[in-house]
mmCIF file of N, CA and C in Angstrom:
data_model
loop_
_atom_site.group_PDB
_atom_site.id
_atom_site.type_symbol
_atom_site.label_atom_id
_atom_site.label_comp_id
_atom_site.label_asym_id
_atom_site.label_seq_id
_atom_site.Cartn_x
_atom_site.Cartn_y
_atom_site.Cartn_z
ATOM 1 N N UNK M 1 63.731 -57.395 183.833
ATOM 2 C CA UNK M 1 64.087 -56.094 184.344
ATOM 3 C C UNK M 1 65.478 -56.187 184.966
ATOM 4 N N UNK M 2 66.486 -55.100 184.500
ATOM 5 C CA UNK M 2 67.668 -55.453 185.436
ATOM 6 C C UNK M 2 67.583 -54.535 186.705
ATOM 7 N N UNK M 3 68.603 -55.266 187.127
ATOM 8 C CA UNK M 3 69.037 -53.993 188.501
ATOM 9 C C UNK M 3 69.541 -52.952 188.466
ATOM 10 N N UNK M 4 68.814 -52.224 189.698
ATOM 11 C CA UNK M 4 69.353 -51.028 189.509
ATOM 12 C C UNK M 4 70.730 -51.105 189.960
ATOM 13 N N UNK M 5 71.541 -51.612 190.647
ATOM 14 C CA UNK M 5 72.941 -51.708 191.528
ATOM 15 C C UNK M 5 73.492 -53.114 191.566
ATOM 16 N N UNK M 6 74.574 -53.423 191.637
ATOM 17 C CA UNK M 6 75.275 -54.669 192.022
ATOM 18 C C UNK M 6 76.314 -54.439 192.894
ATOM 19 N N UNK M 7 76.052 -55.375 194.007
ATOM 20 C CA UNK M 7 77.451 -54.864 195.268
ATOM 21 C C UNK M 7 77.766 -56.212 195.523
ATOM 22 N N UNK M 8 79.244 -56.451 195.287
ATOM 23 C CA UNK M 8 79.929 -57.729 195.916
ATOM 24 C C UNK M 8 79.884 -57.755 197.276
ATOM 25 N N UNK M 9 78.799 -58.219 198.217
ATOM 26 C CA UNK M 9 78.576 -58.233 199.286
ATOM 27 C C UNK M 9 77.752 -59.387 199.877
ATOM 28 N N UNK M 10 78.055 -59.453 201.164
ATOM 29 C CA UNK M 10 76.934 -60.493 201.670
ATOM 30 C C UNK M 10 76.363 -59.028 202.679
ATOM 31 N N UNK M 11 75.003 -59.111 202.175
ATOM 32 C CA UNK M 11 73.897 -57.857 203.679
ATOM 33 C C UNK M 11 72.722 -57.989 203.553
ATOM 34 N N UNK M 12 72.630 -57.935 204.854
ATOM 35 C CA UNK M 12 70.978 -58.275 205.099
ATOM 36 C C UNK M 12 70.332 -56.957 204.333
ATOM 37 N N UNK M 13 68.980 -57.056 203.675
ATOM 38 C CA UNK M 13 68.470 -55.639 203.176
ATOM 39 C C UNK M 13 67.072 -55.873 203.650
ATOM 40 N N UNK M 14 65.956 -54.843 203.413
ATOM 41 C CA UNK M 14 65.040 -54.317 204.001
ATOM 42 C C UNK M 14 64.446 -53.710 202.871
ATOM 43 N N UNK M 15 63.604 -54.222 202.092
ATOM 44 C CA UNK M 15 62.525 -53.747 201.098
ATOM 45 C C UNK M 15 61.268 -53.635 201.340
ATOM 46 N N UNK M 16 60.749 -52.327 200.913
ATOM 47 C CA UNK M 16 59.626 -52.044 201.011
ATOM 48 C C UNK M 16 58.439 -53.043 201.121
ATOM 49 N N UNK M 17 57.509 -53.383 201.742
ATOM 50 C CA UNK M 17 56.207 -54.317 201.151
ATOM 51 C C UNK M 17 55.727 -54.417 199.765
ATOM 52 N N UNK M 18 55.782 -55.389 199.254
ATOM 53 C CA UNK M 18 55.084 -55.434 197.893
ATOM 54 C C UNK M 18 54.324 -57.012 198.017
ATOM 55 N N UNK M 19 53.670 -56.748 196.700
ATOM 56 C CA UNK M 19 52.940 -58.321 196.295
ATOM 57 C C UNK M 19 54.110 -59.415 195.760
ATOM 58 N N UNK M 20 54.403 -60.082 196.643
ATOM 59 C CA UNK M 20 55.063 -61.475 196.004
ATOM 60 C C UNK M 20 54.630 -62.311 194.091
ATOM 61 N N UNK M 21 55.703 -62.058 193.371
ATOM 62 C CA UNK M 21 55.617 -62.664 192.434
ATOM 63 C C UNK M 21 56.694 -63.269 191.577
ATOM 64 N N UNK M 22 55.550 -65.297 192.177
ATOM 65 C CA UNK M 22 56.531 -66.072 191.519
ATOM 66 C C UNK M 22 56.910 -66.555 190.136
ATOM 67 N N UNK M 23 56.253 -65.943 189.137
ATOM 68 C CA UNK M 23 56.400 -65.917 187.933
ATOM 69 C C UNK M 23 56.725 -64.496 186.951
ATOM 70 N N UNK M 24 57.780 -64.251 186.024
ATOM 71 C CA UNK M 24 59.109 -65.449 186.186
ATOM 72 C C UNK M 24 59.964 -65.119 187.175
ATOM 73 N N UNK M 25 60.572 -66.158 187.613
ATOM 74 C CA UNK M 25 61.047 -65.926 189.099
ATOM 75 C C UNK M 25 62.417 -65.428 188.362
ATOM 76 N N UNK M 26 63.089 -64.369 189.654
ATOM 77 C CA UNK M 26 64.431 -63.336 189.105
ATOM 78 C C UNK M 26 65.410 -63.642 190.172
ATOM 79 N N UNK M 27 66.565 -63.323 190.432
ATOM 80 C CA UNK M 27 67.876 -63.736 191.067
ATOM 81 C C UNK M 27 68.332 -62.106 191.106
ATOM 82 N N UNK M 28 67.602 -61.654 191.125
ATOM 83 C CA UNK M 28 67.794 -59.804 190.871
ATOM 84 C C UNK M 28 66.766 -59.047 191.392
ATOM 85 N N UNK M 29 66.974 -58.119 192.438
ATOM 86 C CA UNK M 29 65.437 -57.026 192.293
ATOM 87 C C UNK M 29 65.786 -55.821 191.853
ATOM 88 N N UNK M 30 64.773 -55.583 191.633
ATOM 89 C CA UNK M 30 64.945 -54.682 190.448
ATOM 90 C C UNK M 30 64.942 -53.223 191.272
ATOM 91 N N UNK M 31 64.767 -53.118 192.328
ATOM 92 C CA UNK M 31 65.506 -51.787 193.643
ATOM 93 C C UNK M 31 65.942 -52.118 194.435
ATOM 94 N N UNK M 32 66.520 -50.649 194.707
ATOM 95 C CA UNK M 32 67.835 -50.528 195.835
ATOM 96 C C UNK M 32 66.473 -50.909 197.423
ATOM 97 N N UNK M 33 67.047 -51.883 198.230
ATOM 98 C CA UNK M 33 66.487 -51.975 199.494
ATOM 99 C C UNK M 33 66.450 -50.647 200.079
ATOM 100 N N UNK M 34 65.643 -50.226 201.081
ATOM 101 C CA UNK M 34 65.047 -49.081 201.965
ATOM 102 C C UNK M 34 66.879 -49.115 202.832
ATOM 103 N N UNK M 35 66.798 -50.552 203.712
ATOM 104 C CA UNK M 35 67.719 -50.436 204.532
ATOM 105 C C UNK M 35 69.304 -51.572 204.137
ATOM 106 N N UNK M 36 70.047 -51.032 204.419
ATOM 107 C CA UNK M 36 71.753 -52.451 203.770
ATOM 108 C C UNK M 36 72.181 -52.468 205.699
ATOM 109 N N UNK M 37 72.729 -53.714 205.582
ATOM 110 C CA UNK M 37 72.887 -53.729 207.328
ATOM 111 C C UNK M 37 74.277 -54.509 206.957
ATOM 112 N N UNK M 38 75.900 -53.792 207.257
ATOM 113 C CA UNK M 38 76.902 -54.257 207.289
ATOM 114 C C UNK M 38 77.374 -54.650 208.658
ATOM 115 N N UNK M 39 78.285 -55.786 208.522
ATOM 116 C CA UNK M 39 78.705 -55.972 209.587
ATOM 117 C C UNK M 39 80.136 -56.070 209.662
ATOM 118 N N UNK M 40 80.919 -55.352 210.150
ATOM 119 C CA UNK M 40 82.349 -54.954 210.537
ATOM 120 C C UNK M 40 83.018 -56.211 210.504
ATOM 121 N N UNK M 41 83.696 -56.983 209.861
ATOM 122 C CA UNK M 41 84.628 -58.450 209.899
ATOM 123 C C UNK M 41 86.201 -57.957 210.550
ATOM 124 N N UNK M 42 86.622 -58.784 211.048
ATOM 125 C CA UNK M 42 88.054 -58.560 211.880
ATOM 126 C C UNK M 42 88.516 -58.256 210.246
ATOM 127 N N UNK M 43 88.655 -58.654 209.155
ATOM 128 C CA UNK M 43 89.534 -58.328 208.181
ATOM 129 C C UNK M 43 89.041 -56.951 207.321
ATOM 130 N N UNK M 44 87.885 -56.472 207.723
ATOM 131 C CA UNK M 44 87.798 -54.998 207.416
ATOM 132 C C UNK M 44 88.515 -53.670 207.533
ATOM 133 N N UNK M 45 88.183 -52.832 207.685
ATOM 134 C CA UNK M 45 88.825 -51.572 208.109
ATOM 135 C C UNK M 45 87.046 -50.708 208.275
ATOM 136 N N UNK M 46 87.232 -49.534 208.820
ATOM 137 C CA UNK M 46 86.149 -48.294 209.007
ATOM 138 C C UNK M 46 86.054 -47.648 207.850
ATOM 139 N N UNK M 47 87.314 -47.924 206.836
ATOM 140 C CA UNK M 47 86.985 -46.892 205.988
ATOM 141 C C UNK M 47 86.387 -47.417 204.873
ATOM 142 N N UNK M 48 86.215 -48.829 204.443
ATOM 143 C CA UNK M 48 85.903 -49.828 203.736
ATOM 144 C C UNK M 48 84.397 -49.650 203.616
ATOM 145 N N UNK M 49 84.131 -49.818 205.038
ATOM 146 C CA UNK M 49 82.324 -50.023 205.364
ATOM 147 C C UNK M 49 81.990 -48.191 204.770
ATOM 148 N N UNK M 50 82.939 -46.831 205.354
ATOM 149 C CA UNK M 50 81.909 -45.853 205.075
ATOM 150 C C UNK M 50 81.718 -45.494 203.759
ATOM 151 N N UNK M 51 82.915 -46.053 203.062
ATOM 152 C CA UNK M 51 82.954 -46.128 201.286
ATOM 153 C C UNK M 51 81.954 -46.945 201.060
ATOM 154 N N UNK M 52 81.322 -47.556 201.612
ATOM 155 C CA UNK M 52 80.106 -48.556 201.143
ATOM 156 C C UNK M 52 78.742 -47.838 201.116
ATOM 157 N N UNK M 53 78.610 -47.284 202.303
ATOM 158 C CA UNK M 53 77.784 -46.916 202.612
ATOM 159 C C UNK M 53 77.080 -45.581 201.650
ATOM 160 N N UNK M 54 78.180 -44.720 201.336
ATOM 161 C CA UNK M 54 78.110 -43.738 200.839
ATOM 162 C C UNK M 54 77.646 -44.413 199.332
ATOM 163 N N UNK M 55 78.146 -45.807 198.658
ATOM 164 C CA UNK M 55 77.871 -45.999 197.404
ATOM 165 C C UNK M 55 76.403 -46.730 197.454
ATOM 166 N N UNK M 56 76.071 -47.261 198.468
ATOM 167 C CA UNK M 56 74.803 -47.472 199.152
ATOM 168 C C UNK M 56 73.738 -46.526 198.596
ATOM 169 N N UNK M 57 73.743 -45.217 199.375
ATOM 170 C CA UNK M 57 73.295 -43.589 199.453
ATOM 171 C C UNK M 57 72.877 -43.778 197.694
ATOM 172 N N UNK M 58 74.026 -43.533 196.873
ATOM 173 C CA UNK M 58 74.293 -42.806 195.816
ATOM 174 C C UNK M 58 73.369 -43.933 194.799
ATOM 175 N N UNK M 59 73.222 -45.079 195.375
ATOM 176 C CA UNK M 59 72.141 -46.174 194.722
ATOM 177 C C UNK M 59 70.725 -45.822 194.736
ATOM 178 N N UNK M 60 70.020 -45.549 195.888
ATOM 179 C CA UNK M 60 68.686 -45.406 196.208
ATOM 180 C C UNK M 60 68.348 -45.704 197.515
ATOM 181 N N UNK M 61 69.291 -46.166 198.434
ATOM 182 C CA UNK M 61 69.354 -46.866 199.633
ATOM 183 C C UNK M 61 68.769 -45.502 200.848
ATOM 184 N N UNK M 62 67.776 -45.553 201.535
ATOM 185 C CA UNK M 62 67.455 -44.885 202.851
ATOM 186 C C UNK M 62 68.473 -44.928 203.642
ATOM 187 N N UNK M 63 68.705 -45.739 204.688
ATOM 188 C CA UNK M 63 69.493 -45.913 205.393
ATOM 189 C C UNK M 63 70.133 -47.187 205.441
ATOM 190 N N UNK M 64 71.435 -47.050 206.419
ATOM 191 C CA UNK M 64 72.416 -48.132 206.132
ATOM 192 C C UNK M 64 72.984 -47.953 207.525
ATOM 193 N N UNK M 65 72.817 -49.768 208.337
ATOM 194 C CA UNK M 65 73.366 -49.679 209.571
ATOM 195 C C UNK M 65 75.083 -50.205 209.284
ATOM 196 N N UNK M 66 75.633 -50.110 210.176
ATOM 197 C CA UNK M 66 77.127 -50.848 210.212
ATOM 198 C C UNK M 66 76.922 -51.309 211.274
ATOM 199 N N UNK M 67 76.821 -52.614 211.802
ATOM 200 C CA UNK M 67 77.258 -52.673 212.895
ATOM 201 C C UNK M 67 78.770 -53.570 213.688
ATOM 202 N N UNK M 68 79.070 -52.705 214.580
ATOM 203 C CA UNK M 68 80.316 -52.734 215.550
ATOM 204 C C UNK M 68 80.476 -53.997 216.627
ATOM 205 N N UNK M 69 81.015 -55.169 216.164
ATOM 206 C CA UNK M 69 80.260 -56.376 217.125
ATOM 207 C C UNK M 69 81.729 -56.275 218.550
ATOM 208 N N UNK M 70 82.631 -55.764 218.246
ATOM 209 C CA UNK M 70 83.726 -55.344 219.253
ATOM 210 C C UNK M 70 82.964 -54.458 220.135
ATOM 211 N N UNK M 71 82.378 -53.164 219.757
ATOM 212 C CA UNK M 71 81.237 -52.881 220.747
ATOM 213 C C UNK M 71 80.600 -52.956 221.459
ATOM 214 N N UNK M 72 80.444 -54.078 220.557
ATOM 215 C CA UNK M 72 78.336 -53.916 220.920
ATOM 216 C C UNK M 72 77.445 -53.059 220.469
ATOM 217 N N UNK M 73 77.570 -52.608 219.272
ATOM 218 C CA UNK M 73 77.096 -50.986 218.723
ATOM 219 C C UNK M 73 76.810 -50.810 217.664
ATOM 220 N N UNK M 74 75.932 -50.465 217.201
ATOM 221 C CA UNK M 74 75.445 -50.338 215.513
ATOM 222 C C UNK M 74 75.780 -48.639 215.431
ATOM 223 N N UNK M 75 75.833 -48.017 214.440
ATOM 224 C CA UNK M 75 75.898 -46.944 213.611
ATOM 225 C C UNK M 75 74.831 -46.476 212.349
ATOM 226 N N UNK M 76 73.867 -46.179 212.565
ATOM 227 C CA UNK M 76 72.592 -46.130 211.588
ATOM 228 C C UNK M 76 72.838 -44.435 210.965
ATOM 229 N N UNK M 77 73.088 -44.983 209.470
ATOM 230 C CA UNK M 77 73.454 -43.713 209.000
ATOM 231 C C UNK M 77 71.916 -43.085 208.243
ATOM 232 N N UNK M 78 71.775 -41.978 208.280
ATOM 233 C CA UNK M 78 70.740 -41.487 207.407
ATOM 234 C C UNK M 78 70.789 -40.621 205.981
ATOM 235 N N UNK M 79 72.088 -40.364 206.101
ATOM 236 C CA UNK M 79 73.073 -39.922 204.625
ATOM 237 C C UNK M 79 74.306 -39.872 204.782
ATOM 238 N N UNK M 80 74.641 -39.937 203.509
ATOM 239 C CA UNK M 80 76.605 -40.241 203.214
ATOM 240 C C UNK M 80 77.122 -39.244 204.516
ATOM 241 N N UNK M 81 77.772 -39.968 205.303
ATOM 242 C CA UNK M 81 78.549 -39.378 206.185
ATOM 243 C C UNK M 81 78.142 -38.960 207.725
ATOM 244 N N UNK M 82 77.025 -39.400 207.421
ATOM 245 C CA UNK M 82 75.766 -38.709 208.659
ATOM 246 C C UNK M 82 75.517 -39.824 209.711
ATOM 247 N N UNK M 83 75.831 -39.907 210.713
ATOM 248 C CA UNK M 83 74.955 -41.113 211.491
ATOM 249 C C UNK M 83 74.728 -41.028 212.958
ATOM 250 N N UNK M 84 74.072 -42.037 213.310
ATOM 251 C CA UNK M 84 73.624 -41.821 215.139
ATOM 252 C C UNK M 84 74.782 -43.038 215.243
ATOM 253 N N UNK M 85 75.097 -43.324 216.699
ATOM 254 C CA UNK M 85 75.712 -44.155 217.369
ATOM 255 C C UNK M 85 74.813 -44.738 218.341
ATOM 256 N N UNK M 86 74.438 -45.910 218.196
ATOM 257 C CA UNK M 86 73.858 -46.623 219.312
ATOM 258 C C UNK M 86 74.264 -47.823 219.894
ATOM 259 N N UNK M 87 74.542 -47.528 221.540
ATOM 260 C CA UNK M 87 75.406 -48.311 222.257
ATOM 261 C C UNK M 87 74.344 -49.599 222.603
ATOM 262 N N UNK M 88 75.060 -50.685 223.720
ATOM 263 C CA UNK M 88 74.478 -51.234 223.901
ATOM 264 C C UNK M 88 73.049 -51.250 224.845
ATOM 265 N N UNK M 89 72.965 -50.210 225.306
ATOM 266 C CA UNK M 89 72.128 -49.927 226.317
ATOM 267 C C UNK M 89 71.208 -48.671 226.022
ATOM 268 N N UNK M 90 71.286 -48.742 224.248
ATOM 269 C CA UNK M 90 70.436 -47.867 223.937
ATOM 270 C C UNK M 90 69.341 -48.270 223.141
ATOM 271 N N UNK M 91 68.419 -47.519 222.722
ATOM 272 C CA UNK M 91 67.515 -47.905 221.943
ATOM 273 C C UNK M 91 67.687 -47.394 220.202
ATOM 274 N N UNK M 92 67.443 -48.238 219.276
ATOM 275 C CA UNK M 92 67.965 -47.883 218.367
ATOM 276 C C UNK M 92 66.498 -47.419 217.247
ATOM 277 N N UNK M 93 66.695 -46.482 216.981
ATOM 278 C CA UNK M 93 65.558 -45.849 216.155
ATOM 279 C C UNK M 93 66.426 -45.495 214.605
ATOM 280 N N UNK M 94 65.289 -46.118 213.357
ATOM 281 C CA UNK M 94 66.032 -45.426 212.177
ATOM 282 C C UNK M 94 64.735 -45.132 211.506
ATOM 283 N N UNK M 95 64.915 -43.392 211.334
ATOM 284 C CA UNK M 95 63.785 -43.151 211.029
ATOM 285 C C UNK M 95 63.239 -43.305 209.441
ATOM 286 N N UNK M 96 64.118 -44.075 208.722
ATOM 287 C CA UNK M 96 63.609 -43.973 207.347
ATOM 288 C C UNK M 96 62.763 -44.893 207.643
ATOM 289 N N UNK M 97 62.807 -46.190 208.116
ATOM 290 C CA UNK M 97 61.981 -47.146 207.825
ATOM 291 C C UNK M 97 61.231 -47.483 209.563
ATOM 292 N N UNK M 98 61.475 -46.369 210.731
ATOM 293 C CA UNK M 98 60.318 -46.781 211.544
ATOM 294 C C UNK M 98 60.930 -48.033 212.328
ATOM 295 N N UNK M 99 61.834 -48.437 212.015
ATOM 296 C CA UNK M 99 62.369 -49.065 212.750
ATOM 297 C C UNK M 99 62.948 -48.308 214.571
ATOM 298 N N UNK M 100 62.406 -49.688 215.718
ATOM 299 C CA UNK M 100 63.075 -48.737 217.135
ATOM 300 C C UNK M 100 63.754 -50.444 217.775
ATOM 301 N N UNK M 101 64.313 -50.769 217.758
ATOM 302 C CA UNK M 101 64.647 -51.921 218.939
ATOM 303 C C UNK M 101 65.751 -51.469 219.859
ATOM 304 N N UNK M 102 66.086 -52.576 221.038
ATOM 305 C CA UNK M 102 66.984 -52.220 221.851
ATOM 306 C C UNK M 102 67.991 -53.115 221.353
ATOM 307 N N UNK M 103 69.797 -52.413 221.250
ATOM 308 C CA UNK M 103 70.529 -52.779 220.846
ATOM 309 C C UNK M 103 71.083 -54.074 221.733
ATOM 310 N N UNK M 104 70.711 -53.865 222.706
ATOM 311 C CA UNK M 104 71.014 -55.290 223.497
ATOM 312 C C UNK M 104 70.502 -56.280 222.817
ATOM 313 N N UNK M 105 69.389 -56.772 222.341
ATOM 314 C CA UNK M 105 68.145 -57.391 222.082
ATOM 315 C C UNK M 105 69.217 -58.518 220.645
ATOM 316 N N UNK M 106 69.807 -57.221 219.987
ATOM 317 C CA UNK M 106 70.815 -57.578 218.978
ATOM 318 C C UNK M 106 72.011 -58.549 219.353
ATOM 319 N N UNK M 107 72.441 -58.135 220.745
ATOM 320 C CA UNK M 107 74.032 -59.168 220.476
ATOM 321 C C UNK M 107 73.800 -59.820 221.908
ATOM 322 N N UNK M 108 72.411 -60.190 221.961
ATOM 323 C CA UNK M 108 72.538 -61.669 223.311
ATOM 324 C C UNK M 108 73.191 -62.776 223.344
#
């Protein structure tokens, strides 16, 4: 089965629950993760990550955090262009996937 998307990226993702299967084993899944979690590099730019995000969206992707480590702050978007801001002293809720932690909890 191929993929649905290919992104030159390193990101953590967040797929649905399924049954594990190791035969034949793939180097590919075959869907877009629920959640893509970028992280801002000193050699980035803002506009880099929201062009991502948006091609994210346009894949199958729920939501997509960025997070801001100059901050302390993630950005959990819920569609192309759309997002909450959560500081360090907030609690971070993304409602596609039910996810709530405290953003502190993130950059101890």
């Amino acid at each position: 089965m191929e993929a649905i998307a290919e992104f030159d990226t390193d990101v953590l993702s967040d797929y649905a629950a399924s049954a594990i299967q190791f035969e034949p084993d793939s180097i590919r899944m075959a869907a877009m993760p629920l959640t893509t979690i970028e992280i801002l590099s000193p050699t980035q730019n803002s506009e880099e990550l929201v062009a991502k995000t948006d091609r994210y969206f346009e894949a199958g992707v729920k939501s997509c955090w960025v997070v801001l480590p100059g901050f302390r702050a993630i950005l959990v978007y819920s569609q192309p262009r759309k997002y909450q801001f959560f500081g360090e002293d907030s609690t971070l809720t993304d409602p596609a996937t039910g996810i709530e932690l405290t953003v502190s909890e993130i950059f101890r």
